[in-house]
Coordinates of C-alpha atoms in Angstrom, one line a residue:
X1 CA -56.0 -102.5 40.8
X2 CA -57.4 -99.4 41.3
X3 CA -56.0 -99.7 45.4
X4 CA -53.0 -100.2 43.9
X5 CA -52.7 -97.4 42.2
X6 CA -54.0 -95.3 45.0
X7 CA -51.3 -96.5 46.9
X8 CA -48.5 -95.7 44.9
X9 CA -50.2 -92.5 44.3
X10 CA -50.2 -91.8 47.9
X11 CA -46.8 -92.5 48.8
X12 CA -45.3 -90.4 45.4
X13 CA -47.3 -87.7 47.3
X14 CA -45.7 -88.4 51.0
X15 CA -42.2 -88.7 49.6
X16 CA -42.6 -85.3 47.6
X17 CA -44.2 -83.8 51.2
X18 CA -41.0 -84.9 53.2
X19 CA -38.5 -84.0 50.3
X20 CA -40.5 -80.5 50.4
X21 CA -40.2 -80.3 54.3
X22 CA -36.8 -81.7 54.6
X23 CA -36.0 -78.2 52.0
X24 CA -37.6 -75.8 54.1
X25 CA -35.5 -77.6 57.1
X26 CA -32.6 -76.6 55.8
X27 CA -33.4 -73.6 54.9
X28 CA -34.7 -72.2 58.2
X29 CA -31.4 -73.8 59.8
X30 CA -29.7 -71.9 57.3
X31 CA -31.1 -68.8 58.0
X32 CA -30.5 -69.3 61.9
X33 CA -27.2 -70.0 61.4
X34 CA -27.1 -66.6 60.1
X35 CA -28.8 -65.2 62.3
X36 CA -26.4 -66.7 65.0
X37 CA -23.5 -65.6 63.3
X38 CA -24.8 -61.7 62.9
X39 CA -25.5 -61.4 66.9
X40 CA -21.6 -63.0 67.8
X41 CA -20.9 -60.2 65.3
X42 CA -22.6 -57.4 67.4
X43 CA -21.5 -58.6 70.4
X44 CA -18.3 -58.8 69.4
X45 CA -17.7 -55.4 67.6
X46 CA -17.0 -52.1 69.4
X47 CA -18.1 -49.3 69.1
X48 CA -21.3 -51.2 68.5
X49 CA -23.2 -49.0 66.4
X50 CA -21.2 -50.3 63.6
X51 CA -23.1 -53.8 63.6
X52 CA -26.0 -53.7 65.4
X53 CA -27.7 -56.4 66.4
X54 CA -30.9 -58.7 65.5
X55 CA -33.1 -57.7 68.4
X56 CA -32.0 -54.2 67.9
X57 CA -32.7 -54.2 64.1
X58 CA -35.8 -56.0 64.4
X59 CA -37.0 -53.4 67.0
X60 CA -35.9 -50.4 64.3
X61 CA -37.8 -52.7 61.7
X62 CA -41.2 -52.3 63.8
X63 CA -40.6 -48.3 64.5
X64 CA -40.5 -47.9 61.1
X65 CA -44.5 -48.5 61.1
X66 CA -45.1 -46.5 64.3
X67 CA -45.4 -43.5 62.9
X68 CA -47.0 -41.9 59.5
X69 CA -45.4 -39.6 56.6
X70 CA -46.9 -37.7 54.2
X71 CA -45.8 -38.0 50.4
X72 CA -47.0 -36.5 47.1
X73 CA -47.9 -39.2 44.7
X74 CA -46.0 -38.2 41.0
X75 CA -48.5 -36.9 38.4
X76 CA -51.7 -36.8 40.2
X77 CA -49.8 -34.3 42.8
X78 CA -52.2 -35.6 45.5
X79 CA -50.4 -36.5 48.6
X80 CA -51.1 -39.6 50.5
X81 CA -50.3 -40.5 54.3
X82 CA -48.7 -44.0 55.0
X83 CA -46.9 -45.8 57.5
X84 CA -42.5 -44.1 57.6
X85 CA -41.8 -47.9 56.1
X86 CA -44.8 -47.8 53.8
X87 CA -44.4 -44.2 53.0
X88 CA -40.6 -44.6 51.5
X89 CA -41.0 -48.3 49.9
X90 CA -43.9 -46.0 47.8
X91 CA -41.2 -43.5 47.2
X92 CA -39.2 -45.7 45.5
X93 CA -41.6 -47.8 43.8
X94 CA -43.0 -44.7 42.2
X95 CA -40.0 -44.8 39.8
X96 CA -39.2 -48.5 40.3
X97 CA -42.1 -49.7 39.1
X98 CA -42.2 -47.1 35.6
X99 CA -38.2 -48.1 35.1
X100 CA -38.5 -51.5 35.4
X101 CA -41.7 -51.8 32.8
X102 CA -40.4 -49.1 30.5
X103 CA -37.0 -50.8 30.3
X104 CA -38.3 -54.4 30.3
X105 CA -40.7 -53.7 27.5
X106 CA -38.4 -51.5 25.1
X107 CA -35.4 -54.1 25.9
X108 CA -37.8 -57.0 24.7
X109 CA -39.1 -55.6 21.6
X110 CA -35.1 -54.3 20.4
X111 CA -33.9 -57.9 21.8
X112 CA -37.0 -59.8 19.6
X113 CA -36.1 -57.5 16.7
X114 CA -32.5 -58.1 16.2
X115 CA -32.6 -62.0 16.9
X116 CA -35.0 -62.3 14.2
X117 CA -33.7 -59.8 11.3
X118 CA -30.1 -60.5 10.8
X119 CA -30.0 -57.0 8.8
X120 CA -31.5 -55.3 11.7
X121 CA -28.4 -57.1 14.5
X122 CA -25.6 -56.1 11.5
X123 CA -26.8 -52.3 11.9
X124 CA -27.1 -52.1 15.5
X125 CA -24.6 -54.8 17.0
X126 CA -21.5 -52.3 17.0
X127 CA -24.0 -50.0 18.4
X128 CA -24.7 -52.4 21.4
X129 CA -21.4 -53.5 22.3
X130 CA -20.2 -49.8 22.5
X131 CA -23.4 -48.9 24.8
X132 CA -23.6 -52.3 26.8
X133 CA -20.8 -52.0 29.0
X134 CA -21.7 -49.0 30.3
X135 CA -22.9 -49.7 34.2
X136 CA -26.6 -47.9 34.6
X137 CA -25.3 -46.0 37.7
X138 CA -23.1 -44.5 35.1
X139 CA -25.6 -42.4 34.1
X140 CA -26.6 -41.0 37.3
X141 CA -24.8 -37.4 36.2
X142 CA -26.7 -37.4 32.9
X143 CA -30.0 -38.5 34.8
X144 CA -29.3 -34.9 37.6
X145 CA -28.8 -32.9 34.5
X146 CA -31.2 -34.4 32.1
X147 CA -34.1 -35.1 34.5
X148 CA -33.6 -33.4 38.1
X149 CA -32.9 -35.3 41.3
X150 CA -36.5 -36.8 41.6
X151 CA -38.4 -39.9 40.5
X152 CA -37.7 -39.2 36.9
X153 CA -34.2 -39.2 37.2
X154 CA -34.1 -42.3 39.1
X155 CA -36.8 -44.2 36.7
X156 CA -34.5 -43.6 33.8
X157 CA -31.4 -45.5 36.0
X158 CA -34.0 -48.0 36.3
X159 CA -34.8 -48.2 32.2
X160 CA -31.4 -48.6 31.6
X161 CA -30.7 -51.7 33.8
X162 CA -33.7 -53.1 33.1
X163 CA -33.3 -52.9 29.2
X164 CA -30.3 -54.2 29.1
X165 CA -31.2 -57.3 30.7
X166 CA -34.4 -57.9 29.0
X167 CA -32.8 -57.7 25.5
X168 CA -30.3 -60.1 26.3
X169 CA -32.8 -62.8 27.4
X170 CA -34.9 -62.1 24.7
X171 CA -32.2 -62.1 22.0
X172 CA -31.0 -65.0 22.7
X173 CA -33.8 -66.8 23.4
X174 CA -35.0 -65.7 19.7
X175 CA -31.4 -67.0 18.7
X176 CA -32.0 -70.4 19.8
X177 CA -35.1 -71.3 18.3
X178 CA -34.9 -74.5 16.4
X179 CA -34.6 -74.6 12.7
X180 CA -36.6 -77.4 12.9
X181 CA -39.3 -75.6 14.3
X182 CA -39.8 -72.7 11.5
X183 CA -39.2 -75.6 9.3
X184 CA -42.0 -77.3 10.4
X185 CA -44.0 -73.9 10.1
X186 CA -43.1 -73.3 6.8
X187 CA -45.0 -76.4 5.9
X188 CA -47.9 -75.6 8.0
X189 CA -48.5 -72.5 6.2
X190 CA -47.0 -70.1 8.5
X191 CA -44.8 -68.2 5.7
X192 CA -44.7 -64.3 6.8
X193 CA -42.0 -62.8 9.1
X194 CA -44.5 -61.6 11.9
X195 CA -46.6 -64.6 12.1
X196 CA -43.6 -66.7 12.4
X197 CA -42.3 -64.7 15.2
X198 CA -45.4 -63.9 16.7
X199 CA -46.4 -68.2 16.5
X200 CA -43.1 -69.8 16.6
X201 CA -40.4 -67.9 18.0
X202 CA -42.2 -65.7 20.5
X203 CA -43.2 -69.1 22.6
X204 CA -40.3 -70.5 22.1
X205 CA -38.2 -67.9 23.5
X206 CA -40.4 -66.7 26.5
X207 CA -38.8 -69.0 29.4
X208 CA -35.4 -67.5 28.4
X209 CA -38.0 -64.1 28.0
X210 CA -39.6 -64.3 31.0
X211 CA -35.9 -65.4 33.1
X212 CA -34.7 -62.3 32.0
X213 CA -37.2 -60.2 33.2
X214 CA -37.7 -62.4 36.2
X215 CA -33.7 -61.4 37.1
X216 CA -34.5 -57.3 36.1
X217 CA -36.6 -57.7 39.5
X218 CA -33.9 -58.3 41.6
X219 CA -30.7 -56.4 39.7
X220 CA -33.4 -53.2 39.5
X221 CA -33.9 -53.2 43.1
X222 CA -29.8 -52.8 43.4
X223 CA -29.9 -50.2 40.7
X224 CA -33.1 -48.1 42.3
X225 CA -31.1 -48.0 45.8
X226 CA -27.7 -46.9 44.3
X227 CA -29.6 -44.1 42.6
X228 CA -31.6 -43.3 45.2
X229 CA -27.9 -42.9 47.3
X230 CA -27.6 -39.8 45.2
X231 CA -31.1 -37.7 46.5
X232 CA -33.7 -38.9 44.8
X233 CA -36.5 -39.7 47.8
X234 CA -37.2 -43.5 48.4
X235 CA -35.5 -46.4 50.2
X236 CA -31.8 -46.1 49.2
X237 CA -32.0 -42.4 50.5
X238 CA -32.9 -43.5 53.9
X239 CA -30.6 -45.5 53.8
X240 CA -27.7 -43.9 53.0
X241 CA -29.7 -40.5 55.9
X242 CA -29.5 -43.4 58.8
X243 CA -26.3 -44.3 58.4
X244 CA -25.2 -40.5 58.4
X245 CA -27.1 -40.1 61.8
X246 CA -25.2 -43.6 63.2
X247 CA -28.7 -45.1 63.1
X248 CA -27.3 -48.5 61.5
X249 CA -30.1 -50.5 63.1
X250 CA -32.3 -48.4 60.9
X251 CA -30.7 -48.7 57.4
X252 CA -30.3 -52.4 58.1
X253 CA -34.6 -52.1 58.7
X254 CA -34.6 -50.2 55.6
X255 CA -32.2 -53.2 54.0
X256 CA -35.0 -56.4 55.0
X257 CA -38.2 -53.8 53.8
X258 CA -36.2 -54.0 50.6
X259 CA -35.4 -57.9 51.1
X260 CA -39.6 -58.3 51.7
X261 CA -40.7 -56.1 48.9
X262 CA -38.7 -58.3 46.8
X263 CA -39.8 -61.7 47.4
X264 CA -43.2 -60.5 47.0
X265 CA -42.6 -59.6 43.6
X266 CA -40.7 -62.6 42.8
X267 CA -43.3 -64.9 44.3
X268 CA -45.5 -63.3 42.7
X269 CA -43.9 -63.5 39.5
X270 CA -43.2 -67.2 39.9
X271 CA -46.6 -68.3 40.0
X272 CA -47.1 -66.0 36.8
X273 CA -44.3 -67.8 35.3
X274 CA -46.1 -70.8 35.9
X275 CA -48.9 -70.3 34.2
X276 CA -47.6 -69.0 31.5
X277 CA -44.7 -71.5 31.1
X278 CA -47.7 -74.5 31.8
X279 CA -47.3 -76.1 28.6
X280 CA -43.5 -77.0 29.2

């Protein structure tokens, strides 16, 4: 019985192994195919600086780490010497990184709030809708004036993106939760607002929670770049310096640090998610 089971065991693992490798198949032939399609491009396309090439990106991609800049790292005003590639992705992390937890944090809390006290979404809907539609670059001329072309300036571009998102995946996943399940809470003993929340609705909404701040990764790395476009020292203002210069092979390196940093984050956010999300 027991070989049996080993067996079937066995083979559930060697089908999931070939459904896994047959994925990542058609991924990478996806990817080439891309790749195949971006050199006919730059062969193709005079003057041709305008599109260049794989080889000639990838080669941009590795200069980028030949030489060392110096930056001065915000509030402890020390400076710190890192590879050109390094050096910049810092840059913009430096007000990524504040924007994005700032933002995701207050979004949370105000989403939470107002999909749990219907008085408290009666005050402050109008107030959303009015503010909501409002893109975060928007704000860029308030940011220069309010803030200065520098790290704070782009951080708060990067609290406004990220909050909106946030509150919407946390308002509605706080809107969703059963009645069924308070119900059942009720009886339990859980009877005041904040336990409730805190026991109940808190871990019922965090997939939809954790989705939305899982997609504030990505739409904040569009957001940091665009604000960056503006002055503010980091990735996006390399990119947009290259591309004044003609040196497209080196925004489009500056373009895949971006793509990297990225799926770091989201990996690494993944297997967070995970963990967190076990019990599902």
């Amino acid at each position: 019985m027991s070989t049996r089971i080993d067996t079937s065991a066995t083979a559930v693992v060697a089908d999931s192994f070939e459904g896994d490798l047959r994925r990542y198949l058609r991924g990478l032939g996806g990817l080439l195919a891309f790749v195949l399609v971006w050199w006919v491009s730059a062969m193709t396309t005079q003057p041709s600086y305008l599109v260049p090439g794989p080889l000639e990106s990838v080669h941009a991609f590795i200069n980028l780490f030949a030489t060392s800049t110096a930056i001065v790292v915000p509030v402890l005003g020390s400076s710190l010497v890192l590879p050109t590639g390094l050096a910049h992705l810092a840059q913009t992390l430096f007000h990524y990184v504040p924007g994005l937890l700032l933002g995701a944090g207050c979004g949370i809390s105000l989403g939470l709030a107002m999909g749990w006290k219907g008085t408290l979404d009666d005050w402050l809907r109008p107030l959303v809708r009015v503010l909501r539609p409002i893109p975060p670059l928007a704000w860029v001329v308030f940011a220069i004036v309010w803030f200065g072309i520098h790290h704070t300036g782009a951080a708060f571009i990067v609290f406004v993106g990220a909050f909106w998102i946030n509150f919407y995946g946390a308002y509605g996943g706080v809107e969703d939760v059963s009645n069924e399940l308070t119900d059942v809470a009720s009886t339990l003993g859980v009877e005041r607002d904040l336990s409730m929340l805190k026991l109940v609705a808190l871990p019922s909404a965090a997939p939809q929670v954790l989705t939305g701040f899982r997609t504030s990764i990505g739409r904040c790395w569009m957001i940091v770049v665009g604000a960056e476009l503006f002055g503010a020292p980091g990735v996006g203002y390399e990119i947009i310096n290259a591309s004044n210069n003609l040196a497209m092979a080196t925004s489009v390196a500056y373009m895949v640090l971006i793509s990297l940093a990225f799926l770091c984050m989201d990996v690494g956010f993944r297997l967070v998610e995970r963990r967190v999300l076990a019990w599902r």
